[in-house]
Coordinates of C-alpha atoms in Angstrom, one line a residue:
M1212 CA 35.4 56.2 4.1
S1213 CA 34.6 54.4 7.3
V1214 CA 35.0 50.8 8.2
V1215 CA 31.6 49.3 8.9
E1216 CA 33.0 45.9 9.9
R1217 CA 36.3 44.2 9.9
K1218 CA 36.7 40.4 10.8
K1219 CA 40.1 38.2 10.7
L1220 CA 40.8 34.8 9.5
V1221 CA 43.8 33.5 11.1
R1222 CA 45.3 30.4 9.4
P1223 CA 48.5 28.8 10.2
G1224 CA 51.3 31.3 8.8
Q1225 CA 48.7 33.4 7.4
N1226 CA 46.1 36.1 8.6
L1227 CA 43.5 37.1 6.3
E1228 CA 41.5 40.7 7.4
V1229 CA 38.6 41.5 5.6
L1230 CA 37.1 45.1 5.7
L1231 CA 34.0 46.2 5.0
L1232 CA 34.0 49.9 4.0
D1233 CA 30.9 52.4 3.6
G1234 CA 32.3 54.5 0.5
M1235 CA 30.0 55.5 -2.4
N1236 CA 33.1 56.2 -5.0
L1237 CA 35.0 52.8 -4.4
R1238 CA 34.8 51.0 -7.8
D1239 CA 37.0 48.6 -10.0
G1240 CA 39.9 50.7 -10.7
A1241 CA 40.1 53.3 -8.5
E1242 CA 43.1 54.8 -6.4
C1243 CA 42.9 54.5 -3.0
E1244 CA 45.2 55.1 0.0
L1245 CA 45.1 52.6 2.9
L1246 CA 46.5 53.6 6.2
V1247 CA 47.7 50.7 8.5
A1248 CA 48.9 51.1 11.9
S1249 CA 51.5 48.8 13.5
N1250 CA 51.5 47.4 16.7
E1251 CA 54.2 49.8 17.8
G1252 CA 51.7 52.8 16.7
Q1253 CA 53.2 53.9 13.4
N1254 CA 51.2 54.4 10.6
T1255 CA 52.2 53.6 7.1
A1256 CA 50.3 54.4 3.9
V1257 CA 49.9 52.1 1.3
R1258 CA 48.6 53.0 -2.2
A1259 CA 47.1 50.7 -4.1
V1260 CA 44.6 50.2 -7.0
A1261 CA 41.3 48.9 -6.1
R1262 CA 40.4 45.9 -8.3
L1263 CA 37.2 43.6 -8.3
A1264 CA 37.6 40.4 -6.5
R1265 CA 37.8 37.9 -9.2
W1266 CA 36.1 34.2 -8.1
D1267 CA 39.3 32.4 -9.5
N1268 CA 41.1 34.1 -6.6
V1269 CA 41.0 31.4 -3.8
E1270 CA 41.3 34.2 -1.2
T1271 CA 38.2 35.8 -2.7
R1272 CA 36.0 32.7 -2.1
R1273 CA 37.7 32.2 1.4
A1274 CA 36.7 35.9 2.2
L1275 CA 33.2 35.6 1.0
G1276 CA 32.8 32.6 3.3
L1277 CA 33.9 34.5 6.1
V1278 CA 31.4 37.7 5.3
A1279 CA 28.5 35.0 4.9
S1280 CA 29.2 33.3 8.0
R1281 CA 29.6 35.8 10.4
F1282 CA 28.1 39.3 9.0
T1283 CA 24.1 38.4 9.3
Q1284 CA 22.6 42.2 8.9
A1285 CA 19.9 42.0 6.4
N1286 CA 20.1 45.7 5.9
G1287 CA 24.1 45.8 6.1
P1288 CA 26.4 44.5 3.5
A1289 CA 24.0 41.6 2.2
P1290 CA 22.3 43.7 -0.8
V1291 CA 25.8 44.8 -1.8
L1292 CA 27.6 41.1 -1.8
E1293 CA 24.4 40.0 -3.6
R1294 CA 25.1 42.5 -6.4
Y1295 CA 28.9 41.5 -6.3
L1296 CA 28.1 37.6 -6.9
A1297 CA 25.7 38.8 -9.6
F1298 CA 28.4 41.1 -11.3
I1299 CA 31.2 38.0 -11.0
S1300 CA 29.2 35.0 -11.5
A1301 CA 30.3 33.3 -15.1
W1302 CA 26.6 32.5 -16.2
Q1303 CA 22.9 31.9 -15.2
A1304 CA 22.0 28.4 -15.5
P1305 CA 18.3 27.3 -15.7
G1306 CA 17.0 25.5 -12.4
H1307 CA 14.1 25.1 -10.3
L1308 CA 13.2 24.2 -6.6
V1309 CA 11.7 20.7 -6.9
K1310 CA 10.8 20.8 -3.0
A1311 CA 11.6 21.9 0.0
F1312 CA 11.4 20.5 3.3
P1313 CA 11.9 21.7 6.8
E1314 CA 15.7 20.1 6.7
G1315 CA 16.7 21.2 3.4
C1316 CA 15.6 21.3 -0.3
I1317 CA 16.1 19.8 -3.4
L1318 CA 17.1 21.9 -6.8
D1319 CA 17.3 20.9 -10.4
V1320 CA 19.9 22.4 -12.1
H1321 CA 21.2 22.0 -15.8
A1322 CA 24.9 22.1 -15.3
E1323 CA 27.9 19.7 -15.1
H1324 CA 30.0 19.1 -12.3
D1325 CA 33.5 17.2 -11.5
G1326 CA 32.7 15.9 -7.9
S1327 CA 34.1 18.9 -6.0
Q1328 CA 32.5 20.3 -2.8
I1329 CA 29.2 22.1 -3.7
I1330 CA 28.7 25.6 -1.9
A1331 CA 26.0 27.8 -2.4
Y1332 CA 25.1 31.5 -1.1
T1333 CA 21.8 32.9 -1.0
V1334 CA 20.1 36.1 0.5
T1335 CA 17.5 35.5 2.9
A1336 CA 16.1 37.6 5.8
D1337 CA 19.2 36.9 8.2
G1338 CA 21.5 38.4 5.4
L1339 CA 23.9 36.4 3.3
Q1340 CA 24.0 33.0 3.9
R1341 CA 26.7 30.0 3.0
V1342 CA 24.7 26.9 2.4
A1343 CA 26.4 23.3 2.2
G1344 CA 25.2 20.8 -0.5
Q1345 CA 25.4 17.5 -2.3
V1346 CA 24.9 16.0 -5.8
L1347 CA 22.0 13.5 -5.4
H1348 CA 22.2 12.4 -9.1
Q1349 CA 23.6 13.5 -12.0
A1350 CA 22.7 12.7 -15.5
D1351 CA 22.5 14.1 -19.3
G1352 CA 23.7 17.6 -18.3
R1353 CA 21.3 17.9 -15.2
L1354 CA 22.1 18.0 -11.4
A1355 CA 19.8 17.1 -8.6
L1356 CA 21.2 18.7 -5.5
W1357 CA 20.3 18.8 -1.9
L1358 CA 20.9 21.8 -0.1
D1359 CA 20.6 22.2 3.9
G1360 CA 18.2 24.5 5.0
A1361 CA 15.9 27.0 3.2
V1362 CA 17.0 29.1 0.2
G1363 CA 16.1 32.1 -1.6
S1364 CA 16.1 33.4 -5.0
P1365 CA 18.6 34.2 -6.7
L1366 CA 20.6 31.6 -5.7
Y1367 CA 24.4 31.4 -6.6
L1368 CA 26.0 28.2 -6.6
E1369 CA 30.2 27.3 -6.6
L1370 CA 30.5 24.4 -9.1
S1371 CA 33.8 23.0 -10.3
D1372 CA 35.4 26.5 -8.9
T1373 CA 32.8 28.2 -11.1
L1374 CA 30.1 30.7 -9.8
I1375 CA 27.0 30.4 -11.4
R1376 CA 23.6 32.0 -10.8
L1377 CA 20.2 30.4 -10.7
Q1378 CA 16.8 32.1 -10.5
L1379 CA 14.7 29.6 -9.3
N1380 CA 11.6 28.8 -11.0
E1381 CA 8.4 29.0 -9.0
R1382 CA 6.5 26.6 -11.2
P1383 CA 8.7 23.6 -12.0
P1384 CA 8.4 22.0 -15.6
R1385 CA 6.5 18.6 -16.0
S1386 CA 9.9 16.6 -15.9
A1387 CA 11.0 17.9 -12.3
L1388 CA 14.0 15.7 -11.9
P1389 CA 16.9 14.9 -14.2
L1390 CA 16.1 10.9 -14.1
A1391 CA 15.9 9.1 -17.4
D1392 CA 13.6 6.6 -16.3
A1393 CA 11.7 5.7 -12.9
G1394 CA 14.1 2.9 -12.2
T1395 CA 17.8 2.8 -11.4
D1396 CA 18.1 6.6 -11.2
A1397 CA 15.4 7.0 -8.8
T1398 CA 16.8 4.2 -6.6
N1399 CA 20.3 6.1 -6.7
L1400 CA 18.7 9.6 -5.7
V1401 CA 16.8 8.1 -2.7
E1402 CA 19.8 6.1 -1.8
A1403 CA 22.0 9.2 -1.9
L1404 CA 19.0 11.1 0.4
H1405 CA 19.2 8.0 2.7
V1406 CA 22.8 8.5 3.4
G1407 CA 23.3 12.4 3.5
V1408 CA 20.4 13.2 5.4
E1409 CA 19.8 12.3 9.1
Q1410 CA 16.7 12.5 10.8
P1411 CA 14.7 13.1 7.9
S1412 CA 11.3 14.8 8.5
S1413 CA 7.9 13.1 7.7
E1414 CA 7.9 15.3 4.6
L1415 CA 10.9 14.2 3.3
R1416 CA 10.1 10.7 4.0
A1417 CA 6.8 11.1 2.3
W1418 CA 8.3 12.6 -0.9
V1419 CA 11.0 10.1 -1.0
A1420 CA 8.2 7.3 -1.0
S1421 CA 6.7 8.7 -3.9
Q1422 CA 9.9 8.5 -6.1
C1423 CA 10.2 4.7 -5.5
R1424 CA 8.6 2.1 -7.3
Q1425 CA 5.9 -0.1 -5.9
H1426 CA 7.5 -3.3 -8.2
A1427 CA 10.9 -3.9 -9.3
V1428 CA 13.0 -6.7 -11.0
V1429 CA 16.5 -7.3 -10.4
S1430 CA 18.1 -9.5 -13.4
P1431 CA 21.7 -9.8 -13.1
D1432 CA 23.7 -12.6 -15.1
T1433 CA 23.0 -15.3 -12.2
L1434 CA 19.7 -14.3 -10.5
G1435 CA 16.3 -12.8 -11.3
V1436 CA 14.9 -11.4 -8.4
E1437 CA 11.2 -9.5 -8.4
I1438 CA 10.1 -7.6 -5.7
V1439 CA 6.6 -8.0 -6.0
R1440 CA 5.3 -5.8 -3.6
A1441 CA 6.1 -4.3 0.1
V1442 CA 2.7 -3.8 2.4
G1443 CA 2.8 -2.1 5.6
L1444 CA 0.6 -4.5 8.0
P1445 CA -1.7 -3.2 10.8
S1446 CA 0.5 -4.6 13.6
R1447 CA 3.1 -2.1 12.7
E1448 CA 5.1 -4.3 10.4
V1449 CA 6.1 -4.6 6.9
A1450 CA 6.4 -7.5 4.5
V1451 CA 8.2 -7.6 1.4
F1452 CA 7.2 -10.3 -1.3
L1453 CA 9.9 -11.5 -3.6
R1454 CA 10.0 -14.2 -6.4
I1455 CA 13.5 -15.6 -7.4
A1456 CA 14.2 -17.6 -10.2
D1457 CA 17.0 -18.8 -12.4
A1458 CA 19.3 -19.0 -9.7
A1459 CA 22.6 -20.7 -9.5
V1460 CA 23.1 -20.1 -5.6
G1461 CA 20.4 -18.7 -3.7
I1462 CA 20.7 -14.9 -2.3
H1463 CA 22.2 -14.6 1.3
D1464 CA 23.1 -11.7 3.5
V1465 CA 19.8 -10.2 2.9
R1466 CA 18.9 -7.0 4.7
L1467 CA 15.8 -4.6 5.1
E1468 CA 16.6 -0.7 5.9
A1469 CA 14.0 1.9 6.4
F1470 CA 14.5 5.3 5.0
G1471 CA 16.5 7.5 7.4
A1472 CA 17.3 4.8 9.8
K1473 CA 21.0 4.0 9.9
D1474 CA 20.7 0.3 11.7
P1475 CA 19.1 -2.6 9.5
L1476 CA 15.6 -3.8 10.9
A1477 CA 15.3 -7.1 12.2
I1478 CA 13.7 -9.6 9.8
D1479 CA 12.1 -13.1 9.8
I1480 CA 12.2 -14.8 6.3
V1481 CA 10.0 -17.5 5.1
A1482 CA 10.8 -19.3 1.9
R1483 CA 9.6 -22.4 -0.3
E1484 CA 10.6 -23.8 -3.5
V1485 CA 8.0 -23.6 -6.2
D1486 CA 7.1 -26.6 -8.2
G1487 CA 6.9 -25.6 -11.9
N1488 CA 6.6 -27.3 -15.1
D1489 CA 9.9 -26.0 -16.2
L1490 CA 13.4 -27.1 -14.7
K1491 CA 13.9 -23.5 -13.6
W1492 CA 14.8 -23.2 -9.9
Q1493 CA 12.2 -21.1 -8.3
Q1494 CA 11.2 -19.7 -5.0
Q1495 CA 8.8 -17.5 -3.0
V1496 CA 10.0 -15.4 0.0
I1497 CA 8.4 -13.2 2.3
V1498 CA 10.7 -10.8 4.4
K1499 CA 9.0 -9.2 7.5
A1500 CA 10.4 -6.8 9.8
S1501 CA 8.6 -4.6 12.7
A1502 CA 8.5 -0.8 11.2
P1503 CA 9.9 1.9 13.0
Q1504 CA 7.5 4.2 12.4
A1505 CA 3.7 3.9 11.3
D1506 CA 4.1 6.0 8.0
L1507 CA 7.1 4.0 6.9
G1508 CA 7.1 5.0 3.4
C1509 CA 9.8 3.2 1.6
V1510 CA 12.3 0.4 2.5
K1511 CA 15.7 -0.7 0.8
L1512 CA 16.1 -4.4 0.5
S1513 CA 19.8 -5.5 -0.3
W1514 CA 21.3 -8.9 -0.6
N1515 CA 24.4 -10.7 -2.0
C1516 CA 24.7 -13.3 -4.7
A1517 CA 27.5 -14.6 -6.4
G1518 CA 30.0 -12.5 -4.6
Q1519 CA 28.1 -9.4 -5.8
S1520 CA 26.0 -7.0 -4.0
Y1521 CA 22.5 -5.9 -4.9
F1522 CA 19.8 -3.3 -3.6
T1523 CA 16.8 -1.4 -4.7
W1524 CA 14.3 1.1 -2.8
I1525 CA 10.4 -0.3 -2.6
R1526 CA 7.8 1.9 -1.7
A1527 CA 5.3 0.4 1.2
V1528 CA 1.7 0.1 0.0
D1529 CA -1.4 0.4 2.7
V1530 CA -2.6 -3.0 3.4
A1531 CA -5.9 -2.1 2.2
D1532 CA -4.5 -1.7 -1.5
P1533 CA -7.2 -3.6 -3.3
R1534 CA -4.4 -5.9 -5.2
N1535 CA -3.6 -7.3 -2.1
P1536 CA -6.2 -10.4 -1.7
A1537 CA -4.7 -11.6 -5.2
L1538 CA -1.2 -11.2 -3.6
A1539 CA -2.3 -13.3 -0.5
R1540 CA -3.8 -16.0 -2.7
D1541 CA -0.5 -16.2 -4.8
F1542 CA 1.7 -16.4 -1.5
A1543 CA -1.0 -18.9 0.4
P1544 CA 1.5 -21.9 0.1
L1545 CA 4.1 -20.0 2.5
A1546 CA 1.5 -20.6 5.2
W1547 CA 2.4 -24.6 4.9
V1548 CA 6.2 -23.6 5.9
D1549 CA 5.2 -21.4 8.6
P1550 CA 2.0 -21.6 10.1
A1551 CA 2.1 -18.1 11.8
T1552 CA 2.2 -16.6 8.3
L1553 CA -1.7 -17.1 7.8
P1554 CA -2.8 -14.8 10.9
T1555 CA 0.2 -12.3 10.7
V1556 CA 0.5 -11.9 7.0
L1557 CA -1.7 -13.3 4.6
H1558 CA -5.0 -12.8 6.6
P1559 CA -4.7 -8.9 7.2
L1560 CA -3.6 -8.7 3.3
A1561 CA -6.8 -10.6 2.1
T1562 CA -9.5 -9.4 4.5
T1563 CA -8.5 -5.7 5.2
G1564 CA -10.0 -3.0 2.7
T1565 CA -13.2 -1.8 1.3
H1566 CA -16.3 -3.9 0.7
A1567 CA -16.6 -3.8 -3.3
A1568 CA -19.6 -5.0 -5.3
P1569 CA -19.2 -8.2 -7.0
G1570 CA -18.3 -7.7 -10.9
L1571 CA -21.5 -9.0 -13.1
L1572 CA -20.9 -10.5 -16.3
Q1573 CA -24.0 -11.9 -17.5
R1574 CA -27.6 -11.6 -16.4
R1575 CA -30.7 -13.7 -17.8
D1576 CA -34.4 -13.8 -16.7
L1577 CA -36.1 -17.3 -17.5
G1578 CA -39.9 -17.1 -16.9
S1579 CA -41.7 -14.2 -15.3
E1580 CA -41.3 -13.4 -11.7
P1581 CA -44.6 -13.6 -9.7
E1582 CA -46.1 -10.2 -8.7
Q1583 CA -46.1 -10.5 -5.0
V1584 CA -43.0 -12.7 -4.1
S1585 CA -42.7 -14.0 -0.8
A1586 CA -38.9 -14.1 -0.4
D1587 CA -35.9 -14.5 -2.7
V1588 CA -33.9 -18.0 -2.8
V1589 CA -30.2 -17.5 -3.7
V1590 CA -28.4 -20.5 -5.2
F1591 CA -24.9 -20.4 -5.3
V1592 CA -22.9 -23.0 -7.9
Q1593 CA -19.3 -22.9 -9.0
Q1594 CA -19.1 -26.0 -11.3
D1595 CA -21.6 -29.0 -10.4
L1596 CA -24.6 -28.2 -12.6
E1597 CA -26.4 -31.8 -11.9
A1598 CA -26.4 -30.8 -8.1
L1599 CA -28.0 -27.4 -9.3
H1600 CA -30.6 -29.4 -11.2
R1601 CA -31.5 -31.4 -7.9
T1602 CA -31.8 -28.2 -6.2
V1603 CA -34.0 -26.5 -8.6
L1604 CA -36.4 -29.6 -9.0
A1605 CA -36.9 -29.8 -5.1
L1606 CA -37.6 -26.0 -5.4
S1607 CA -40.1 -26.4 -8.1
L1608 CA -42.0 -29.2 -5.8
T1609 CA -41.9 -27.2 -2.4
T1610 CA -42.5 -23.7 -3.5
S1611 CA -46.1 -24.2 -5.3
D1612 CA -48.2 -23.0 -2.1
R1613 CA -46.1 -19.5 -2.1
P1614 CA -44.4 -17.6 -4.9
L1615 CA -40.6 -17.1 -4.3
A1616 CA -38.0 -15.8 -6.7
V1617 CA -34.9 -18.3 -7.5
H1618 CA -31.8 -16.5 -8.1
V1619 CA -28.7 -18.9 -9.6
C1620 CA -25.6 -17.3 -8.9
L1621 CA -22.7 -18.7 -11.1
F1622 CA -18.8 -18.0 -10.1
D1623 CA -17.4 -20.0 -13.4
P1624 CA -18.0 -17.7 -16.3
R1625 CA -16.8 -20.6 -18.6
L1626 CA -19.8 -22.8 -17.7
W1627 CA -22.2 -19.9 -18.4
P1628 CA -23.5 -21.5 -22.1
A1629 CA -24.0 -24.9 -20.3
L1630 CA -25.9 -23.3 -17.5
E1631 CA -27.9 -20.9 -19.9
A1632 CA -28.9 -24.1 -22.2
K1633 CA -29.8 -26.3 -18.9
A1634 CA -31.5 -23.6 -17.1
Q1635 CA -33.9 -22.8 -20.1
V1636 CA -35.1 -26.5 -20.1
W1637 CA -35.4 -26.8 -16.2
S1638 CA -37.5 -23.6 -16.1
R1639 CA -39.5 -24.7 -19.0
T1640 CA -40.5 -28.3 -17.7
Y1641 CA -40.9 -27.4 -14.1
G1642 CA -42.6 -23.9 -14.6
L1643 CA -40.2 -22.0 -12.2
P1644 CA -39.1 -18.8 -13.2
L1645 CA -35.4 -18.2 -12.8
R1646 CA -32.8 -15.5 -12.7
L1647 CA -29.4 -16.5 -13.8
S1648 CA -26.1 -14.5 -12.9
C1649 CA -22.6 -14.8 -13.9
Y1650 CA -20.2 -13.3 -11.8
S1651 CA -16.4 -12.7 -12.5
T1652 CA -13.6 -14.9 -11.0
R1653 CA -13.1 -11.9 -8.9
A1654 CA -16.3 -12.1 -7.1
T1655 CA -16.6 -13.8 -3.8
E1656 CA -19.6 -15.4 -2.5
A1657 CA -20.0 -12.9 0.4
Q1658 CA -19.8 -10.0 -1.9
V1659 CA -22.6 -11.6 -4.0
A1660 CA -24.8 -12.4 -0.4
Q1661 CA -23.9 -8.9 0.8
Q1662 CA -25.6 -7.3 -2.4
A1663 CA -28.5 -9.8 -2.1
A1664 CA -29.0 -9.1 1.5
A1665 CA -29.8 -5.4 0.7
S1666 CA -33.3 -6.3 -1.0
P1667 CA -36.2 -5.5 1.1
R1668 CA -37.4 -9.2 1.1
P1669 CA -36.6 -12.1 3.2
K1670 CA -33.6 -14.0 1.8
V1671 CA -32.8 -17.6 1.9
F1672 CA -29.5 -18.6 1.0
C1673 CA -27.9 -22.4 -0.1
R1674 CA -25.5 -24.0 -2.3
V1675 CA -26.3 -26.4 -4.9
G1676 CA -27.2 -29.9 -3.5
V1677 CA -29.4 -28.8 -1.0
V1678 CA -32.9 -30.0 -1.2
P1679 CA -35.9 -29.2 1.4
R1680 CA -36.9 -32.3 3.4
R1681 CA -40.6 -31.4 3.5
G1682 CA -43.3 -29.4 1.2
D1683 CA -43.4 -26.6 3.8
S1684 CA -39.5 -26.6 4.8
L1685 CA -39.4 -23.0 3.3
A1686 CA -42.6 -22.0 4.8
R1687 CA -41.3 -23.2 8.2
V1688 CA -37.8 -21.0 7.6
L1689 CA -40.0 -17.9 6.6
A1690 CA -42.3 -18.3 9.5
T1691 CA -39.1 -18.4 11.8
L1692 CA -38.1 -15.1 10.5
Q1693 CA -41.2 -13.5 11.2
G1694 CA -40.5 -10.0 13.3
K1695 CA -36.8 -11.1 13.7
T1696 CA -33.7 -9.5 12.2
S1697 CA -31.4 -12.4 12.9
T1698 CA -29.7 -15.0 10.8
L1699 CA -31.1 -18.2 10.6
L1700 CA -28.6 -21.2 10.2
V1701 CA -30.4 -24.5 9.4
E1702 CA -28.1 -27.7 9.7
G1703 CA -27.7 -30.3 7.1
T1704 CA -25.2 -33.0 6.2
A1705 CA -24.4 -34.8 3.4
D1706 CA -24.9 -38.5 5.3
P1707 CA -28.0 -38.9 7.1
E1708 CA -26.2 -41.5 9.3
M1709 CA -24.2 -38.8 10.5
P1710 CA -25.1 -38.0 14.1
R1711 CA -26.5 -34.0 14.0
H1712 CA -25.0 -31.7 16.8
D1713 CA -26.3 -28.0 17.4
V1714 CA -25.0 -25.6 15.0
S1715 CA -24.1 -22.1 16.6
S1716 CA -21.0 -19.5 16.0
A1717 CA -19.4 -20.9 19.1
T1718 CA -19.5 -24.7 18.0
L1719 CA -19.2 -24.0 14.5
L1720 CA -15.9 -21.9 15.1
D1721 CA -14.5 -24.2 17.6
D1722 CA -14.7 -27.4 15.9
A1723 CA -11.0 -27.7 14.7
A1724 CA -11.7 -31.1 13.2
Q1725 CA -14.4 -29.5 10.6
P1726 CA -12.6 -26.9 9.1
D1727 CA -15.6 -26.6 6.1
L1728 CA -18.4 -24.7 7.6
S1729 CA -20.7 -25.4 4.7
A1730 CA -20.8 -29.4 5.9
S1731 CA -22.4 -28.1 8.7
I1732 CA -24.8 -25.1 7.4
A1733 CA -27.0 -26.3 4.9
V1734 CA -29.1 -23.0 4.5
G1735 CA -29.0 -19.5 6.0
A1736 CA -31.6 -16.7 5.8
L1737 CA -32.1 -13.2 6.7
S1738 CA -35.5 -11.8 7.4
S1739 CA -36.7 -8.6 5.3
D1740 CA -35.7 -6.2 8.5
H1741 CA -32.3 -7.4 8.0
R1742 CA -29.6 -4.8 7.4
P1743 CA -26.4 -6.0 6.2
K1744 CA -23.4 -5.3 8.1
A1745 CA -20.0 -4.5 6.6
D1746 CA -18.5 -1.2 8.1
G1747 CA -15.6 -2.3 10.7
M1748 CA -15.7 -5.7 9.7
P1749 CA -13.1 -7.8 7.7
Q1750 CA -13.6 -8.9 4.1
F1751 CA -15.3 -12.4 4.1
Y1752 CA -15.3 -14.8 1.1
T1753 CA -17.6 -17.5 1.9
L1754 CA -21.4 -17.8 2.2
E1755 CA -21.2 -19.2 5.6
G1756 CA -18.7 -16.8 6.5
F1757 CA -20.9 -13.9 5.7
L1758 CA -24.1 -15.4 7.4
L1759 CA -22.1 -16.2 10.6
A1760 CA -20.7 -12.7 10.7
Q1761 CA -23.6 -11.0 10.5
A1762 CA -25.1 -12.8 13.2
I1763 CA -22.0 -12.4 15.3
A1764 CA -21.8 -8.5 14.5
G1765 CA -25.3 -7.8 15.1
P1766 CA -26.4 -5.1 17.5
S1767 CA -27.4 -5.9 20.9
G1768 CA -30.7 -7.8 20.8
E1769 CA -29.8 -9.3 17.6
G1770 CA -27.4 -12.0 16.3
E1771 CA -29.4 -15.1 17.4
L1772 CA -29.2 -18.5 15.4
P1773 CA -32.2 -20.5 15.8
V1774 CA -31.8 -24.3 14.4
H1775 CA -34.1 -26.9 14.0
G1776 CA -33.7 -29.7 15.9
D1777 CA -35.3 -31.9 12.9
S1778 CA -33.5 -30.4 10.1
D1779 CA -35.4 -29.2 6.9
F1780 CA -32.8 -29.6 4.4
V1781 CA -30.2 -32.0 3.4
S1782 CA -27.5 -31.9 1.0
S1783 CA -28.1 -34.2 -1.8
G1784 CA -24.3 -34.3 -2.5
T1785 CA -22.2 -32.0 -4.5
A1786 CA -18.8 -31.5 -6.2
D1787 CA -18.8 -27.8 -5.0
R1788 CA -16.8 -26.8 -1.7
P1789 CA -15.5 -23.6 -0.9
D1790 CA -12.2 -22.6 -1.5
E1791 CA -9.7 -23.8 1.0
F1792 CA -7.7 -20.9 1.5
E1793 CA -11.0 -18.7 1.6
T1794 CA -12.5 -20.9 4.3
K1795 CA -9.7 -20.8 6.2
L1796 CA -9.5 -16.9 6.2
D1797 CA -13.1 -16.6 7.0
R1798 CA -12.8 -19.0 10.1
L1799 CA -9.9 -16.9 11.2
S1800 CA -11.8 -13.7 10.7
L1801 CA -15.3 -15.1 12.6
Q1802 CA -12.7 -16.0 15.6
I1803 CA -11.3 -12.6 15.7
L1804 CA -14.8 -10.8 15.3
R1805 CA -16.1 -13.3 18.2
K1806 CA -13.7 -12.3 20.5
S1807 CA -14.2 -8.6 19.9
S1808 CA -18.0 -9.1 20.6
S1809 CA -18.5 -9.6 24.4
S1810 CA -22.8 -9.3 24.4
P1811 CA -24.1 -12.1 26.7
K1812 CA -27.0 -12.2 24.2
R1813 CA -25.2 -14.0 21.7
R1814 CA -24.2 -17.0 24.0
P1815 CA -25.8 -20.1 23.1
R1816 CA -29.0 -21.0 24.8
R1817 CA -31.5 -24.1 24.7
P1818 CA -35.1 -23.6 24.7
N1819 CA -37.2 -26.2 25.3
S1820 CA -38.9 -26.2 21.8
R1821 CA -36.1 -25.3 19.8
V1822 CA -32.3 -26.0 19.3
T1823 CA -30.8 -22.6 19.5
G1824 CA -27.1 -21.4 19.2

């Protein structure tokens, strides 16, 4: 027989020489003669019986490791060694490849493990390869393993000094990982990958994020911490929202880590104590940090409490997640603690995302709509039905010369029975057809206005309590819209003695002393040629925010805000006011929108006959 390869493994006090022989008749139990040449050139014949190397012999594993690391000919000894491994392996375990990544792969194996080092052997295009691995998770007789690099099938795995064979399934079963639930086990698996894999690829980060929860509650004996959500912000920052309750002592030493990063992130923490009806101490917390990469995936939040350490991994959701506006409202009081929280965290959460249609709960038509309708008059009401009565009465007195469709939009479903009963009396008494619409509490004025603006007829918007000063007030508004696609804003004040001022996007947004835009704008109107603009714009909440945004964001030649010097409409007084938080969001959105608009045609100007913004 000829010696194909020979390698030496030298250890202190011991030499191991490995010979690869090309012989067809060499088998277990065969007698053979080995000729050994000494350093002096003397040959010695050693007769022995060839025995199949057993895996329980430590020298066998040493020799195979030497071969796998130094002999790489795919057409050489690799197929023979693979057959040898198949012959001496103890048993074949069920297993499959969960996911392969550029830097390694994750396996699911039905086997036990005693914590010893894990070594795997696989035959690839480069020959027999030795692969290092680690246990990521172990539960119920199943192992989640990480192996470095690519692996083939079959795979030979050394577990607890036993060699087992794995024929990896191409299609894994539905239960892809040995996780009893989506809680602590998944967190431990992600933690093991975080510690064991350096510089993870984007594919691994994305897969790890898919294993993490978006919401978690950690409830030891002395503390209840709810991780409500982690959100990736457009500013390449991440914000983690927490609720803490039943704490004898507060949490401290809070850390935030990105997956694969060895150093914690530099964080800013804003917190406030929550006033509640019970005696339990509660707190709202926002932890914010700069994200090391745009596709952050998930973050690890850790803290200490009462001498114990806790941590959990949370998947970061996109800032456009439809649940984020409700989250921003829930944590809105934190802007009282740190005003910078509103523009940097809460505003992006509340205004980024798709422009959804409002949820309609009820609709009722009272009376017959005229055949030739000149315009739609849309009246918004929150709770003040008495103010709505004044507006309906005023409209009935000023719309006799031209047919108008009056739409009443209610945003408090609890008042629907009362509105329906009163509106039937008003419509019958004043001879005014009415369309009643009741929207869900999640619907916003801007959503309803956006939907109504798509009508092919001119639109006039107002809140309850607004009344025309003259019989031809609506006619004058509609005449102003002739041939225009711009937004018309008519000034009105609750107190006639208050001095009037010019209304424009500039003056309204710069007037910090008057944050409520509804106090300056009584009526907004859109011509039939106007096409609502939503693409590229933030979400708005209030009617006034929507109207101003339509004017500011208009293309070249549009966006003028003509205002009558002698206002045609006044407010008769109402308890309805836009939500304070929504007003702040809209004002900030309008300021951002105005800064992004540089068209000189939108600058205020004052003709002789009109006061124009």
